[in-house]
mmCIF file of C-alpha atoms in Angstrom:
data_model
loop_
_atom_site.group_PDB
_atom_site.id
_atom_site.type_symbol
_atom_site.label_atom_id
_atom_site.label_comp_id
_atom_site.label_asym_id
_atom_site.label_seq_id
_atom_site.Cartn_x
_atom_site.Cartn_y
_atom_site.Cartn_z
ATOM 1 C CA MET A 1 -122.428 9.800 11.739
ATOM 2 C CA ALA A 2 -118.560 10.243 12.297
ATOM 3 C CA THR A 3 -116.467 8.278 9.556
ATOM 4 C CA GLY A 4 -112.731 6.827 10.224
ATOM 5 C CA ILE A 5 -109.890 4.994 9.358
ATOM 6 C CA TYR A 6 -108.202 2.608 11.287
ATOM 7 C CA TYR A 7 -104.537 0.864 11.406
ATOM 8 C CA PHE A 8 -102.785 -0.815 13.625
ATOM 9 C CA THR A 9 -99.196 -1.464 13.569
ATOM 10 C CA SER A 10 -99.143 -5.153 13.546
ATOM 11 C CA GLU A 11 -101.460 -7.973 12.478
ATOM 12 C CA ILE A 12 -104.556 -7.589 14.198
ATOM 13 C CA SER A 13 -107.954 -9.043 14.509
ATOM 14 C CA LEU A 14 -111.543 -6.899 15.407
ATOM 15 C CA THR A 15 -114.811 -8.345 15.190
ATOM 16 C CA LEU A 16 -117.809 -5.951 16.060
ATOM 17 C CA ASN A 17 -121.115 -7.907 16.715
ATOM 18 C CA ALA A 18 -124.376 -7.227 19.165
ATOM 19 C CA GLY A 19 -122.608 -8.448 22.010
ATOM 20 C CA GLY A 20 -119.782 -6.415 21.711
ATOM 21 C CA LEU A 21 -116.180 -5.472 20.357
ATOM 22 C CA LYS A 22 -113.678 -8.106 20.254
ATOM 23 C CA LEU A 23 -109.864 -6.706 19.856
ATOM 24 C CA GLY A 24 -107.235 -9.296 18.991
ATOM 25 C CA GLY A 25 -108.737 -12.094 20.704
ATOM 26 C CA ALA A 26 -109.740 -9.857 23.842
ATOM 27 C CA ASP A 27 -113.350 -8.527 24.601
ATOM 28 C CA LEU A 28 -114.595 -4.898 24.818
ATOM 29 C CA ALA A 29 -117.149 -4.438 26.865
ATOM 30 C CA LEU A 30 -119.118 -1.595 26.034
ATOM 31 C CA GLY A 31 -122.876 -0.019 25.965
ATOM 32 C CA ALA A 32 -125.295 -0.120 23.334
ATOM 33 C CA ALA A 33 -125.209 3.801 22.509
ATOM 34 C CA ALA A 34 -120.846 3.084 21.871
ATOM 35 C CA ARG A 35 -121.416 -0.044 19.712
ATOM 36 C CA TYR A 36 -124.064 1.365 17.459
ATOM 37 C CA SER A 37 -122.043 4.634 17.263
ATOM 38 C CA ILE A 38 -119.119 2.046 16.112
ATOM 39 C CA VAL A 39 -121.449 -0.084 13.858
ATOM 40 C CA GLY A 40 -122.242 3.202 11.758
ATOM 41 C CA VAL A 41 -118.125 4.383 11.498
ATOM 42 C CA ILE A 42 -117.469 0.893 10.306
ATOM 43 C CA LEU A 43 -120.233 0.749 7.455
ATOM 44 C CA ASN A 44 -119.669 4.275 6.449
ATOM 45 C CA PHE A 45 -115.513 3.195 6.167
ATOM 46 C CA ILE A 46 -116.745 -0.332 4.394
ATOM 47 C CA GLY A 47 -119.180 1.681 2.249
ATOM 48 C CA ALA A 48 -116.407 4.438 0.991
ATOM 49 C CA ILE A 49 -114.356 1.683 0.017
ATOM 50 C CA VAL A 50 -117.117 0.521 -2.155
ATOM 51 C CA ALA A 51 -117.708 4.089 -3.284
ATOM 52 C CA GLY A 52 -113.906 4.649 -3.849
ATOM 53 C CA ILE A 53 -114.269 7.652 -1.268
ATOM 54 C CA ILE A 54 -111.603 5.947 0.820
ATOM 55 C CA GLN A 55 -108.366 4.417 -0.395
ATOM 56 C CA PRO A 56 -107.448 2.485 2.752
ATOM 57 C CA ASN A 57 -103.855 2.536 4.226
ATOM 58 C CA GLN A 58 -102.779 3.995 0.839
ATOM 59 C CA ASN A 59 -99.801 5.698 2.031
ATOM 60 C CA LEU A 60 -98.941 3.247 5.152
ATOM 61 C CA PRO A 61 -97.421 -0.288 4.927
ATOM 62 C CA TYR A 62 -100.711 -1.786 5.784
ATOM 63 C CA ASP A 63 -103.300 -3.263 4.581
ATOM 64 C CA SER A 64 -106.808 -4.363 5.940
ATOM 65 C CA ILE A 65 -109.401 -6.770 5.216
ATOM 66 C CA CYS A 66 -113.109 -6.824 6.200
ATOM 67 C CA ASP A 67 -115.319 -9.645 5.970
ATOM 68 C CA CYS A 68 -119.281 -10.137 7.104
ATOM 69 C CA THR A 69 -119.351 -12.803 9.043
ATOM 70 C CA SER A 70 -122.944 -12.958 9.938
ATOM 71 C CA ILE A 71 -126.005 -11.830 8.286
ATOM 72 C CA LEU A 72 -129.249 -10.836 9.781
ATOM 73 C CA SER A 73 -131.563 -13.223 8.568
ATOM 74 C CA ASN A 74 -133.964 -12.451 5.621
ATOM 75 C CA SER A 75 -131.995 -9.502 4.927
ATOM 76 C CA ASN A 76 -128.329 -7.697 3.596
ATOM 77 C CA VAL A 77 -128.069 -6.268 6.573
ATOM 78 C CA CYS A 78 -124.377 -7.753 8.158
ATOM 79 C CA LEU A 79 -124.796 -8.168 11.984
ATOM 80 C CA GLN A 80 -120.725 -8.726 12.375
ATOM 81 C CA TYR A 81 -117.631 -7.724 10.404
ATOM 82 C CA THR A 82 -113.920 -9.121 10.663
ATOM 83 C CA CYS A 83 -111.121 -7.338 9.870
ATOM 84 C CA ILE A 84 -107.672 -8.507 9.190
ATOM 85 C CA THR A 85 -104.889 -5.759 9.116
ATOM 86 C CA LYS A 86 -101.352 -6.632 8.114
ATOM 87 C CA ARG A 87 -98.182 -5.676 7.118
ATOM 88 C CA ARG A 88 -97.604 -4.953 3.502
ATOM 89 C CA GLU A 89 -95.309 -7.509 1.976
ATOM 90 C CA ARG A 90 -92.901 -6.512 -0.825
ATOM 91 C CA THR A 91 -93.920 -8.262 -3.586
ATOM 92 C CA CYS A 92 -91.759 -6.966 -6.628
ATOM 93 C CA PHE A 93 -93.123 -9.332 -9.288
ATOM 94 C CA PRO A 94 -96.019 -12.151 -9.681
ATOM 95 C CA GLY A 95 -94.883 -15.881 -10.620
ATOM 96 C CA ARG A 96 -96.808 -14.981 -14.355
ATOM 97 C CA SER A 97 -93.811 -12.458 -15.080
ATOM 98 C CA THR A 98 -91.577 -13.374 -17.891
ATOM 99 C CA VAL A 99 -88.044 -13.169 -18.890
ATOM 100 C CA ILE A 100 -85.905 -14.227 -21.835
ATOM 101 C CA THR A 101 -83.409 -17.004 -20.875
ATOM 102 C CA GLU A 102 -79.839 -17.351 -23.309
ATOM 103 C CA ASN A 103 -81.438 -19.746 -25.213
ATOM 104 C CA GLY A 104 -84.065 -16.888 -26.646
ATOM 105 C CA LEU A 105 -86.997 -18.806 -24.777
ATOM 106 C CA MET A 106 -89.567 -17.005 -22.489
ATOM 107 C CA LYS A 107 -90.087 -18.220 -19.024
ATOM 108 C CA SER A 108 -92.356 -17.339 -15.857
ATOM 109 C CA LEU A 109 -90.415 -16.390 -12.675
ATOM 110 C CA SER A 110 -92.453 -19.168 -11.167
ATOM 111 C CA ASN A 111 -90.280 -21.383 -13.419
ATOM 112 C CA ILE A 112 -87.016 -19.654 -13.371
ATOM 113 C CA GLU A 113 -83.902 -21.460 -11.914
ATOM 114 C CA ILE A 114 -81.288 -19.938 -10.032
ATOM 115 C CA GLY A 115 -78.054 -19.886 -12.560
ATOM 116 C CA GLU A 116 -80.304 -19.592 -15.295
ATOM 117 C CA CYS A 117 -79.219 -16.673 -17.835
ATOM 118 C CA VAL A 118 -81.586 -14.323 -18.928
ATOM 119 C CA LEU A 119 -81.842 -10.848 -20.046
ATOM 120 C CA VAL A 120 -80.343 -7.472 -18.849
ATOM 121 C CA ILE A 121 -79.150 -4.576 -19.935
ATOM 122 C CA ASN A 122 -75.915 -3.157 -18.530
ATOM 123 C CA LYS A 123 -74.075 0.475 -17.461
ATOM 124 C CA GLU A 124 -73.491 0.916 -20.730
ATOM 125 C CA ASN A 125 -76.868 0.351 -21.852
ATOM 126 C CA LYS A 126 -76.240 -2.687 -23.819
ATOM 127 C CA LEU A 127 -78.209 -5.922 -24.122
ATOM 128 C CA ILE A 128 -76.526 -8.837 -22.035
ATOM 129 C CA TYR A 129 -77.105 -12.224 -20.175
ATOM 130 C CA GLU A 130 -76.342 -13.244 -16.744
ATOM 131 C CA SER A 131 -77.571 -15.722 -14.306
ATOM 132 C CA ILE A 132 -79.839 -15.548 -12.096
ATOM 133 C CA GLU A 133 -77.984 -15.438 -8.354
ATOM 134 C CA GLY A 134 -80.750 -16.015 -5.773
ATOM 135 C CA PHE A 135 -83.841 -14.401 -4.499
ATOM 136 C CA ILE A 136 -84.062 -11.059 -2.391
ATOM 137 C CA HIS A 137 -87.097 -12.563 -1.313
ATOM 138 C CA LEU A 138 -89.870 -15.131 -3.180
ATOM 139 C CA LYS A 139 -93.295 -16.766 -1.955
ATOM 140 C CA ARG A 140 -95.151 -18.985 -4.729
ATOM 141 C CA ASN A 141 -98.120 -19.387 -3.015
ATOM 142 C CA GLY A 142 -100.519 -16.558 -1.793
ATOM 143 C CA SER A 143 -102.605 -13.877 -3.619
ATOM 144 C CA PHE A 144 -100.532 -10.270 -3.435
ATOM 145 C CA SER A 145 -101.542 -6.594 -5.040
ATOM 146 C CA PHE A 146 -99.490 -5.753 -7.964
ATOM 147 C CA LEU A 147 -99.785 -2.820 -10.418
ATOM 148 C CA LEU A 148 -101.011 -3.756 -13.846
ATOM 149 C CA ILE A 149 -98.918 -0.987 -16.177
ATOM 150 C CA ASN A 150 -100.123 -1.051 -19.518
ATOM 151 C CA ILE A 151 -97.732 0.230 -22.343
ATOM 152 C CA GLU A 152 -97.641 1.240 -26.001
ATOM 153 C CA ILE A 153 -94.962 1.371 -28.633
ATOM 154 C CA ASP A 154 -94.624 4.954 -29.970
ATOM 155 C CA ASP A 155 -93.446 3.347 -33.905
ATOM 156 C CA HIS A 156 -95.592 0.082 -34.054
ATOM 157 C CA ARG A 157 -99.373 1.513 -32.718
ATOM 158 C CA ASN A 158 -100.788 -1.679 -32.600
ATOM 159 C CA ILE A 159 -98.510 -3.528 -30.266
ATOM 160 C CA THR A 160 -99.561 -2.876 -26.424
ATOM 161 C CA THR A 161 -97.954 -5.001 -23.580
ATOM 162 C CA SER A 162 -98.684 -5.330 -19.649
ATOM 163 C CA LEU A 163 -95.899 -4.970 -16.696
ATOM 164 C CA PHE A 164 -96.975 -6.330 -13.582
ATOM 165 C CA ILE A 165 -94.927 -4.693 -10.712
ATOM 166 C CA SER A 166 -94.777 -3.955 -7.156
ATOM 167 C CA SER A 167 -95.658 0.469 -6.617
ATOM 168 C CA ASN A 168 -92.349 0.157 -4.333
ATOM 169 C CA HIS A 169 -90.307 -1.185 -7.233
ATOM 170 C CA LEU A 170 -87.621 0.960 -8.977
ATOM 171 C CA ILE A 171 -88.467 0.835 -12.745
ATOM 172 C CA PHE A 172 -85.811 2.848 -15.502
ATOM 173 C CA LEU A 173 -86.911 5.671 -17.796
ATOM 174 C CA ALA A 174 -86.784 5.584 -21.489
ATOM 175 C CA ASN A 175 -83.901 8.560 -21.434
ATOM 176 C CA ASP A 176 -81.938 6.804 -18.449
ATOM 177 C CA THR A 177 -78.740 6.035 -20.310
ATOM 178 C CA GLU A 178 -76.359 5.665 -17.068
ATOM 179 C CA LEU A 179 -79.465 3.414 -14.815
ATOM 180 C CA LYS A 180 -78.770 6.669 -13.017
ATOM 181 C CA ASN A 181 -82.495 7.869 -13.201
ATOM 182 C CA SER A 182 -84.902 5.296 -11.829
ATOM 183 C CA LEU A 183 -88.622 6.019 -10.293
ATOM 184 C CA PHE A 184 -90.719 3.791 -8.406
ATOM 185 C CA ALA A 185 -93.372 1.919 -10.336
ATOM 186 C CA SER A 186 -95.817 4.360 -8.188
ATOM 187 C CA GLN A 187 -94.475 7.454 -9.331
ATOM 188 C CA LEU A 188 -95.263 6.797 -12.621
ATOM 189 C CA GLN A 189 -97.833 8.128 -15.399
ATOM 190 C CA SER A 190 -99.200 8.157 -18.302
ATOM 191 C CA GLY A 191 -97.317 9.241 -21.060
ATOM 192 C CA ASP A 192 -94.445 8.547 -19.536
ATOM 193 C CA HIS A 193 -91.539 6.924 -21.634
ATOM 194 C CA ILE A 194 -89.609 3.361 -20.491
ATOM 195 C CA LYS A 195 -87.089 0.886 -21.966
ATOM 196 C CA TYR A 196 -88.807 -1.703 -23.636
ATOM 197 C CA VAL A 197 -87.545 -4.662 -25.766
ATOM 198 C CA TYR A 198 -88.896 -5.041 -29.201
ATOM 199 C CA LYS A 199 -87.064 -7.723 -31.474
ATOM 200 C CA ASN A 200 -83.695 -7.219 -29.370
ATOM 201 C CA GLU A 201 -83.519 -3.473 -29.555
ATOM 202 C CA ILE A 202 -84.021 -0.825 -26.719
ATOM 203 C CA ILE A 203 -87.168 1.074 -27.949
ATOM 204 C CA LEU A 204 -89.439 3.597 -26.628
ATOM 205 C CA GLY A 205 -92.415 1.846 -24.753
ATOM 206 C CA LYS A 206 -95.043 4.832 -23.725
ATOM 207 C CA ILE A 207 -97.494 3.922 -20.837
ATOM 208 C CA ARG A 208 -101.046 4.026 -21.334
ATOM 209 C CA ASN A 209 -102.454 3.848 -18.272
ATOM 210 C CA ILE A 210 -101.756 1.873 -15.152
ATOM 211 C CA ASP A 211 -104.637 -0.156 -12.602
ATOM 212 C CA LEU A 212 -103.916 -2.001 -10.199
ATOM 213 C CA THR A 213 -104.613 -6.263 -10.061
ATOM 214 C CA ILE A 214 -104.211 -9.143 -7.733
ATOM 215 C CA GLU A 215 -101.918 -12.045 -8.905
ATOM 216 C CA GLU A 216 -100.542 -15.183 -7.481
ATOM 217 C CA GLY A 217 -96.821 -15.495 -5.681
ATOM 218 C CA TYR A 218 -94.385 -12.797 -5.810
ATOM 219 C CA TYR A 219 -90.511 -12.955 -7.094
ATOM 220 C CA ALA A 220 -87.241 -10.870 -6.326
ATOM 221 C CA PRO A 221 -84.473 -12.174 -8.859
ATOM 222 C CA LEU A 222 -80.772 -11.079 -8.039
ATOM 223 C CA THR A 223 -78.441 -10.333 -10.785
ATOM 224 C CA PRO A 224 -75.037 -9.223 -11.179
ATOM 225 C CA SER A 225 -76.135 -5.814 -12.984
ATOM 226 C CA ASP A 226 -79.224 -5.818 -10.434
ATOM 227 C CA THR A 227 -81.048 -5.421 -13.878
ATOM 228 C CA ILE A 228 -83.817 -8.121 -15.680
ATOM 229 C CA LYS A 229 -85.926 -7.996 -18.516
ATOM 230 C CA ILE A 230 -89.595 -8.602 -16.419
ATOM 231 C CA ASP A 231 -92.615 -8.353 -19.509
ATOM 232 C CA ASN A 232 -90.313 -7.094 -21.856
ATOM 233 C CA VAL A 233 -89.271 -3.637 -19.701
ATOM 234 C CA PHE A 234 -86.269 -3.332 -18.484
ATOM 235 C CA VAL A 235 -86.221 -2.603 -14.448
ATOM 236 C CA SER A 236 -84.019 -3.051 -11.536
ATOM 237 C CA ASN A 237 -83.367 -5.833 -9.163
ATOM 238 C CA TYR A 238 -84.475 -3.361 -6.150
ATOM 239 C CA ALA A 239 -87.794 -2.035 -4.295
ATOM 240 C CA SER A 240 -87.774 0.674 -1.474
ATOM 241 C CA VAL A 241 -84.314 2.433 -2.197
ATOM 242 C CA ASN A 242 -84.726 5.138 -4.424
ATOM 243 C CA ASN A 243 -81.142 5.147 -5.407
ATOM 244 C CA TYR A 244 -80.551 1.935 -7.692
ATOM 245 C CA TYR A 245 -76.649 2.712 -6.873
ATOM 246 C CA LEU A 246 -76.830 2.812 -3.236
ATOM 247 C CA ALA A 247 -78.927 -0.297 -3.477
ATOM 248 C CA HIS A 248 -76.270 -1.595 -5.669
ATOM 249 C CA ASN A 249 -73.567 -1.383 -3.139
ATOM 250 C CA VAL A 250 -75.524 -2.475 -0.032
ATOM 251 C CA MET A 251 -76.496 -5.699 -2.294
ATOM 252 C CA LYS A 252 -72.569 -6.264 -2.183
ATOM 253 C CA ILE A 253 -72.638 -7.425 1.407
ATOM 254 C CA TYR A 254 -75.362 -10.052 0.029
ATOM 255 C CA ARG A 255 -72.798 -11.342 -2.686
ATOM 256 C CA TRP A 256 -69.718 -12.321 -0.353
#
């Protein structure tokens, strides 16, 4: 039986049932053989996802979700699947991620306000406090996917922490003293070292492993230095552009 992966360039719904195929609200007349063939494709596709064989749209800026909306009586056979594919949003950090304010308190991004001063790192690799100038993007409600990066401290083996971050967000490596060697979070690997803050000092944090998680809301805070400490790790304000200084110069327009 044939298998395959589908994707769309905008938000589209696909509904398949015993009577035919509905694509974005339009009915498509299909013969029985065609319907069963498509059913087989989708069932194999969904089965492969469950088995971890296929990662749908892994390298595409889209996410797909399929739900069974009709089940055959007295069985586990699904008669109808409805699939929705939509453009992936730039999520950056969830609302539960934390920053350190000027008075030394830890505060979640969902509660931070424009004008509050938070801990950042400047181009001299020094810890300073700067105000939140705004948010590049922000959405308080909704569930979104993030990387969950688990970190341990080399000199303090009993200390571990976690960073929630989108895969396309820039993060600074530990040896990046001039903030020129940033990577997308998706490029990090177990064993890599990042800039971790422990008792007001920048020390090495080693990545133990990386998982996927779903969290509430997303926030992309902006500071004058274009850096910020999130969950005790120093990261860039930027995503999608893999050059910190290029993104910094582009954002000068925002500050006019």
